[in-house]
PDB file of C-alpha atoms in Angstrom:
ATOM      1  CA  MET B   1     111.859 242.960 130.357  1.00 57.00           C
ATOM      2  CA  SER B   2     110.480 244.538 127.003  1.00 71.00           C
ATOM      3  CA  ASN B   3     107.326 246.531 127.180  1.00 75.00           C
ATOM      4  CA  GLU B   4     105.564 244.317 124.914  1.00 80.00           C
ATOM      5  CA  LYS B   5     106.366 241.161 126.869  1.00 81.00           C
ATOM      6  CA  LEU B   6     105.062 243.239 130.012  1.00 83.00           C
ATOM      7  CA  ILE B   7     101.953 243.992 128.135  1.00 84.00           C
ATOM      8  CA  GLN B   8     101.499 240.357 127.034  1.00 85.00           C
ATOM      9  CA  LYS B   9     101.628 239.310 130.806  1.00 82.00           C
ATOM     10  CA  PHE B  10      99.017 241.665 131.882  1.00 88.00           C
ATOM     11  CA  ASN B  11      96.714 241.006 128.978  1.00 88.00           C
ATOM     12  CA  LYS B  12      96.874 237.199 130.129  1.00 89.00           C
ATOM     13  CA  GLN B  13      96.120 238.310 133.775  1.00 90.00           C
ATOM     14  CA  ALA B  14      93.050 240.276 133.150  1.00 92.00           C
ATOM     15  CA  ASN B  15      90.744 237.704 134.145  1.00 93.00           C
ATOM     16  CA  VAL B  16      92.446 237.351 137.611  1.00 91.00           C
ATOM     17  CA  TYR B  17      92.583 241.002 138.169  1.00 92.00           C
ATOM     18  CA  GLU B  18      88.722 240.997 137.487  1.00 94.00           C
ATOM     19  CA  MET B  19      87.983 238.401 139.781  1.00 93.00           C
ATOM     20  CA  ARG B  20      89.909 240.264 142.435  1.00 92.00           C
ATOM     21  CA  ARG B  21      87.664 243.391 141.909  1.00 94.00           C
ATOM     22  CA  ARG B  22      84.519 241.308 141.944  1.00 94.00           C
ATOM     23  CA  LYS B  23      85.884 239.662 145.357  1.00 93.00           C
ATOM     24  CA  GLN B  24      86.792 243.390 146.704  1.00 91.00           C
ATOM     25  CA  THR B  25      90.358 242.289 147.075  1.00 85.00           C
ATOM     26  CA  GLU B  26      91.974 245.214 149.199  1.00 94.00           C
ATOM     27  CA  LYS B  27      88.498 246.764 149.920  1.00 96.00           C
ATOM     28  CA  LYS B  28      89.537 248.497 153.144  1.00 95.00           C
ATOM     29  CA  TRP B  29      92.291 250.237 151.643  1.00 97.00           C
ATOM     30  CA  ARG B  30      90.852 251.180 148.225  1.00 97.00           C
ATOM     31  CA  GLU B  31      87.575 252.514 149.631  1.00 97.00           C
ATOM     32  CA  LYS B  32      89.320 254.661 152.210  1.00 97.00           C
ATOM     33  CA  LEU B  33      91.596 255.984 149.592  1.00 98.00           C
ATOM     34  CA  ILE B  34      89.492 256.319 146.353  1.00 98.00           C
ATOM     35  CA  ARG B  35      86.492 257.858 148.151  1.00 97.00           C
ATOM     36  CA  CYS B  36      88.792 261.155 148.489  1.00 98.00           C
ATOM     37  CA  ALA B  37      88.989 261.292 144.666  1.00 98.00           C
ATOM     38  CA  LYS B  38      87.219 264.611 143.502  1.00 98.00           C
ATOM     39  CA  GLY B  39      86.311 266.400 140.192  1.00 98.00           C
ATOM     40  CA  THR B  40      88.330 265.134 137.363  1.00 98.00           C
ATOM     41  CA  VAL B  41      90.237 262.229 137.941  1.00 98.00           C
ATOM     42  CA  LEU B  42      93.244 260.435 136.181  1.00 98.00           C
ATOM     43  CA  GLU B  43      93.704 257.073 137.040  1.00 98.00           C
ATOM     44  CA  ILE B  44      96.816 255.503 135.944  1.00 97.00           C
ATOM     45  CA  GLY B  45      97.023 251.779 135.611  1.00 96.00           C
ATOM     46  CA  VAL B  46      93.445 251.109 135.531  1.00 97.00           C
ATOM     47  CA  GLY B  47      93.522 247.469 135.527  1.00 95.00           C
ATOM     48  CA  ALA B  48      90.369 245.871 135.694  1.00 96.00           C
ATOM     49  CA  GLY B  49      88.717 248.456 137.320  1.00 97.00           C
ATOM     50  CA  ALA B  50      88.917 247.557 140.708  1.00 97.00           C
ATOM     51  CA  ASN B  51      88.639 251.324 142.039  1.00 97.00           C
ATOM     52  CA  PHE B  52      85.584 252.275 140.256  1.00 97.00           C
ATOM     53  CA  GLN B  53      83.101 251.016 142.737  1.00 96.00           C
ATOM     54  CA  PHE B  54      84.360 253.398 145.527  1.00 97.00           C
ATOM     55  CA  TYR B  55      84.334 256.291 143.419  1.00 98.00           C
ATOM     56  CA  THR B  56      81.656 259.068 144.496  1.00 96.00           C
ATOM     57  CA  GLU B  57      79.213 259.632 141.648  1.00 93.00           C
ATOM     58  CA  ASP B  58      80.227 262.984 140.936  1.00 95.00           C
ATOM     59  CA  VAL B  59      83.728 262.240 139.712  1.00 98.00           C
ATOM     60  CA  VAL B  60      84.669 261.953 135.794  1.00 98.00           C
ATOM     61  CA  VAL B  61      87.039 259.483 135.263  1.00 98.00           C
ATOM     62  CA  THR B  62      90.031 259.276 132.719  1.00 98.00           C
ATOM     63  CA  ALA B  63      91.354 255.666 133.130  1.00 98.00           C
ATOM     64  CA  VAL B  64      94.459 254.797 131.344  1.00 97.00           C
ATOM     65  CA  ASP B  65      96.250 251.510 130.949  1.00 96.00           C
ATOM     66  CA  PHE B  66      98.474 249.865 128.399  1.00 94.00           C
ATOM     67  CA  SER B  67      96.782 246.500 128.504  1.00 94.00           C
ATOM     68  CA  LYS B  68      93.814 246.137 125.956  1.00 95.00           C
ATOM     69  CA  GLU B  69      92.469 243.259 127.912  1.00 96.00           C
ATOM     70  CA  MET B  70      92.357 245.299 131.181  1.00 96.00           C
ATOM     71  CA  LEU B  71      90.891 248.137 129.561  1.00 97.00           C
ATOM     72  CA  ASN B  72      88.020 246.039 128.294  1.00 96.00           C
ATOM     73  CA  LYS B  73      87.284 244.698 132.130  1.00 97.00           C
ATOM     74  CA  ALA B  74      87.602 248.093 133.086  1.00 97.00           C
ATOM     75  CA  LYS B  75      84.804 249.358 131.119  1.00 97.00           C
ATOM     76  CA  GLU B  76      82.544 246.652 132.272  1.00 96.00           C
ATOM     77  CA  ALA B  77      83.669 247.803 135.883  1.00 97.00           C
ATOM     78  CA  ALA B  78      82.727 251.410 135.011  1.00 97.00           C
ATOM     79  CA  ALA B  79      79.155 250.334 133.783  1.00 96.00           C
ATOM     80  CA  GLU B  80      78.426 248.381 136.605  1.00 95.00           C
ATOM     81  CA  SER B  81      79.556 250.987 139.109  1.00 95.00           C
ATOM     82  CA  GLY B  82      77.681 254.112 137.018  1.00 95.00           C
ATOM     83  CA  ILE B  83      81.117 255.984 136.882  1.00 94.00           C
ATOM     84  CA  ARG B  84      81.498 258.426 134.029  1.00 96.00           C
ATOM     85  CA  ALA B  85      84.596 257.307 132.563  1.00 97.00           C
ATOM     86  CA  GLU B  86      86.562 257.572 129.487  1.00 97.00           C
ATOM     87  CA  PHE B  87      89.445 254.925 128.416  1.00 98.00           C
ATOM     88  CA  ILE B  88      93.229 255.594 127.064  1.00 97.00           C
ATOM     89  CA  HIS B  89      94.910 252.445 125.579  1.00 96.00           C
ATOM     90  CA  SER B  90      98.606 253.902 126.059  1.00 95.00           C
ATOM     91  CA  ASP B  91     101.910 253.204 128.339  1.00 90.00           C
ATOM     92  CA  VAL B  92     102.164 255.948 131.031  1.00 89.00           C
ATOM     93  CA  GLU B  93     105.641 256.843 130.051  1.00 83.00           C
ATOM     94  CA  SER B  94     104.054 257.859 126.748  1.00 87.00           C
ATOM     95  CA  LEU B  95     101.176 259.872 128.046  1.00 92.00           C
ATOM     96  CA  SER B  96     101.222 263.889 127.480  1.00 91.00           C
ATOM     97  CA  PHE B  97      98.787 265.968 129.206  1.00 95.00           C
ATOM     98  CA  PRO B  98      98.857 269.588 129.715  1.00 95.00           C
ATOM     99  CA  ASP B  99      99.898 270.597 133.289  1.00 94.00           C
ATOM    100  CA  ASP B 100      97.445 271.105 135.692  1.00 95.00           C
ATOM    101  CA  SER B 101      94.760 268.941 133.773  1.00 96.00           C
ATOM    102  CA  TYR B 102      93.340 267.070 136.840  1.00 98.00           C
ATOM    103  CA  ASP B 103      91.894 267.501 140.398  1.00 98.00           C
ATOM    104  CA  THR B 104      93.093 263.983 141.512  1.00 98.00           C
ATOM    105  CA  VAL B 105      95.470 261.694 140.266  1.00 98.00           C
ATOM    106  CA  VAL B 106      95.126 258.118 141.145  1.00 98.00           C
ATOM    107  CA  SER B 107      97.367 254.997 141.193  1.00 97.00           C
ATOM    108  CA  THR B 108      96.947 251.671 142.700  1.00 97.00           C
ATOM    109  CA  LEU B 109      99.371 248.752 142.732  1.00 95.00           C
ATOM    110  CA  THR B 110     101.460 250.143 139.722  1.00 94.00           C
ATOM    111  CA  LEU B 111     104.704 251.377 140.782  1.00 94.00           C
ATOM    112  CA  CYS B 112     105.860 247.857 140.683  1.00 93.00           C
ATOM    113  CA  GLY B 113     105.740 247.561 137.495  1.00 89.00           C
ATOM    114  CA  TYR B 114     107.427 250.887 135.728  1.00 90.00           C
ATOM    115  CA  GLU B 115     111.044 250.874 134.685  1.00 89.00           C
ATOM    116  CA  ASP B 116     111.080 254.618 136.069  1.00 93.00           C
ATOM    117  CA  PRO B 117     108.596 255.130 138.712  1.00 95.00           C
ATOM    118  CA  VAL B 118     110.241 258.322 140.225  1.00 95.00           C
ATOM    119  CA  LYS B 119     109.650 259.622 136.517  1.00 94.00           C
ATOM    120  CA  VAL B 120     106.027 258.523 136.660  1.00 95.00           C
ATOM    121  CA  LEU B 121     105.395 260.234 140.012  1.00 96.00           C
ATOM    122  CA  THR B 122     106.882 263.371 138.628  1.00 94.00           C
ATOM    123  CA  SER B 123     104.601 263.312 135.460  1.00 95.00           C
ATOM    124  CA  PHE B 124     101.659 263.147 138.305  1.00 96.00           C
ATOM    125  CA  ASN B 125     103.325 266.303 139.963  1.00 94.00           C
ATOM    126  CA  LYS B 126     102.362 268.114 136.535  1.00 94.00           C
ATOM    127  CA  TRP B 127      99.379 266.733 135.737  1.00 96.00           C
ATOM    128  CA  CYS B 128      97.630 267.121 139.357  1.00 97.00           C
ATOM    129  CA  LYS B 129      96.323 271.042 139.786  1.00 95.00           C
ATOM    130  CA  ARG B 130      98.332 273.006 142.333  1.00 93.00           C
ATOM    131  CA  ASP B 131      95.217 272.392 144.870  1.00 94.00           C
ATOM    132  CA  GLY B 132      94.405 268.942 143.772  1.00 97.00           C
ATOM    133  CA  LEU B 133      95.299 265.472 145.220  1.00 98.00           C
ATOM    134  CA  ILE B 134      97.458 262.575 144.584  1.00 98.00           C
ATOM    135  CA  LEU B 135      96.277 259.545 145.552  1.00 98.00           C
ATOM    136  CA  LEU B 136      98.468 256.219 145.906  1.00 98.00           C
ATOM    137  CA  MET B 137      98.288 252.698 147.200  1.00 98.00           C
ATOM    138  CA  GLU B 138     101.495 250.987 146.616  1.00 97.00           C
ATOM    139  CA  HIS B 139     103.315 248.018 147.734  1.00 96.00           C
ATOM    140  CA  GLY B 140     107.201 247.625 148.358  1.00 97.00           C
ATOM    141  CA  ILE B 141     109.822 246.231 150.656  1.00 97.00           C
ATOM    142  CA  SER B 142     109.053 245.713 154.198  1.00 97.00           C
ATOM    143  CA  SER B 143     110.608 247.232 157.009  1.00 95.00           C
ATOM    144  CA  ASN B 144     110.997 243.648 158.627  1.00 97.00           C
ATOM    145  CA  ARG B 145     114.591 242.698 157.712  1.00 96.00           C
ATOM    146  CA  PHE B 146     113.515 238.821 157.259  1.00 97.00           C
ATOM    147  CA  VAL B 147     110.460 239.455 155.316  1.00 97.00           C
ATOM    148  CA  GLY B 148     112.628 242.174 152.850  1.00 97.00           C
ATOM    149  CA  TYR B 149     115.102 239.727 152.386  1.00 97.00           C
ATOM    150  CA  LEU B 150     112.416 237.231 151.203  1.00 97.00           C
ATOM    151  CA  GLN B 151     111.050 239.561 149.095  1.00 97.00           C
ATOM    152  CA  SER B 152     114.392 240.407 147.380  1.00 97.00           C
ATOM    153  CA  ALA B 153     115.299 236.890 147.054  1.00 97.00           C
ATOM    154  CA  ILE B 154     112.170 235.944 145.331  1.00 97.00           C
ATOM    155  CA  ASP B 155     111.983 239.416 143.183  1.00 97.00           C
ATOM    156  CA  PRO B 156     113.519 237.811 140.127  1.00 95.00           C
ATOM    157  CA  VAL B 157     110.662 235.123 139.896  1.00 95.00           C
ATOM    158  CA  SER B 158     108.025 237.720 140.533  1.00 94.00           C
ATOM    159  CA  ILE B 159     109.188 239.717 137.764  1.00 90.00           C
ATOM    160  CA  LYS B 160     109.358 236.833 135.312  1.00 89.00           C
ATOM    161  CA  VAL B 161     105.992 235.716 136.155  1.00 88.00           C
ATOM    162  CA  SER B 162     103.866 238.832 136.644  1.00 87.00           C
ATOM    163  CA  GLY B 163     106.062 241.750 135.836  1.00 88.00           C
ATOM    164  CA  CYS B 164     105.958 243.089 139.565  1.00 92.00           C
ATOM    165  CA  HIS B 165     108.854 244.251 141.634  1.00 95.00           C
ATOM    166  CA  LEU B 166     108.523 243.116 145.295  1.00 96.00           C
ATOM    167  CA  ASN B 167     111.190 244.965 146.459  1.00 96.00           C
ATOM    168  CA  ARG B 168     111.012 248.489 145.552  1.00 96.00           C
ATOM    169  CA  ASN B 169     111.732 251.028 148.348  1.00 96.00           C
ATOM    170  CA  LEU B 170     108.643 253.277 148.345  1.00 96.00           C
ATOM    171  CA  THR B 171     109.804 255.667 151.003  1.00 93.00           C
ATOM    172  CA  ARG B 172     113.021 256.822 148.825  1.00 94.00           C
ATOM    173  CA  ILE B 173     110.951 256.689 145.678  1.00 96.00           C
ATOM    174  CA  PHE B 174     108.494 259.227 146.810  1.00 94.00           C
ATOM    175  CA  GLN B 175     111.281 261.386 148.094  1.00 91.00           C
ATOM    176  CA  GLN B 176     112.787 261.290 144.861  1.00 93.00           C
ATOM    177  CA  SER B 177     109.615 262.402 142.968  1.00 90.00           C
ATOM    178  CA  ASN B 178     109.266 265.725 144.806  1.00 84.00           C
ATOM    179  CA  ILE B 179     105.458 265.179 145.611  1.00 94.00           C
ATOM    180  CA  ARG B 180     104.327 266.747 148.470  1.00 95.00           C
ATOM    181  CA  MET B 181     103.416 263.995 151.343  1.00 95.00           C
ATOM    182  CA  ASN B 182     100.617 265.036 153.238  1.00 96.00           C
ATOM    183  CA  LYS B 183      99.667 261.311 155.096  1.00 97.00           C
ATOM    184  CA  VAL B 184     101.199 258.199 154.894  1.00 97.00           C
ATOM    185  CA  GLU B 185      99.435 255.074 156.251  1.00 97.00           C
ATOM    186  CA  HIS B 186     101.497 251.699 156.573  1.00 96.00           C
ATOM    187  CA  TYR B 187     100.188 248.358 156.607  1.00 97.00           C
ATOM    188  CA  LEU B 188     101.531 244.561 156.836  1.00 96.00           C
ATOM    189  CA  LEU B 189     104.954 245.475 157.909  1.00 96.00           C
ATOM    190  CA  ASP B 190     105.224 248.556 155.550  1.00 95.00           C
ATOM    191  CA  THR B 191     104.617 246.181 152.554  1.00 97.00           C
ATOM    192  CA  VAL B 192     101.498 248.065 151.715  1.00 97.00           C
ATOM    193  CA  GLN B 193     101.336 251.835 151.762  1.00 97.00           C
ATOM    194  CA  LEU B 194      98.280 254.439 151.256  1.00 98.00           C
ATOM    195  CA  VAL B 195      99.643 257.875 150.200  1.00 98.00           C
ATOM    196  CA  TRP B 196      97.610 261.296 150.225  1.00 98.00           C
ATOM    197  CA  ALA B 197      99.754 263.622 148.329  1.00 97.00           C
ATOM    198  CA  ALA B 198      99.739 267.025 146.520  1.00 96.00           C
ATOM    199  CA  PRO B 199     101.549 268.403 143.441  1.00 94.00           C
ATOM    200  CA  ASN B 200     104.580 270.463 144.808  1.00 87.00           C
ATOM    201  CA  LYS B 201     103.961 273.744 143.002  1.00 71.00           C
ATOM    202  CA  ASP B 202     104.135 277.260 143.978  1.00 67.00           C
ATOM    203  CA  ILE B 203     101.158 279.466 143.677  1.00 61.00           C
ATOM    204  CA  ASN B 204     101.795 280.279 139.951  1.00 61.00           C
ATOM    205  CA  GLY B 205     101.495 276.782 139.242  1.00 61.00           C
ATOM    206  CA  LYS B 206     105.039 276.219 138.724  1.00 65.00           C
ATOM    207  CA  LEU B 207     106.984 273.316 139.967  1.00 67.00           C
ATOM    208  CA  ASN B 208     109.268 273.562 143.230  1.00 66.00           C
TER     209      ASN B 208
END
């Protein structure tokens, strides 16, 4: 699917994402993860701003999304939550930040849509400070064989309808990205994973 078509799909879904935000869908997971964010935060694929209500007041967020409609919803969410934020309309694969720019990098339910999720995580590794945090909430293929089979069977339909892959192997993606995994929690037969990670850099800030 072309990037332009994918953006159009997410523009059309902005109201649905806002509804999920207001209903606090995935609250127990988002709150547990996002409350760990600190300092300057880069949130990639901010969507309708579902994480904003869970940030502490002292963070400053740079929020990125390739959908203008999503960013409009996220701006409303930031205002409602009292979060200091700036917004960047961009595809993550086209972003460029200096190394060691952010104390925390956040991504929730975004890896399903990228053509090359390993490349995206490798960028997180670069942009996050050596003593910083990489916080992820992602969904992928289940460890249950039957559920995994169903996910793979309907994956083409999911991609066509929502631009989302259902059967990504998260463990493999995390290993290939070279981020340093500190803690992982698994839910719903491993279809959802919460990750507390850090950039894999030496004392001089160079990637290992």
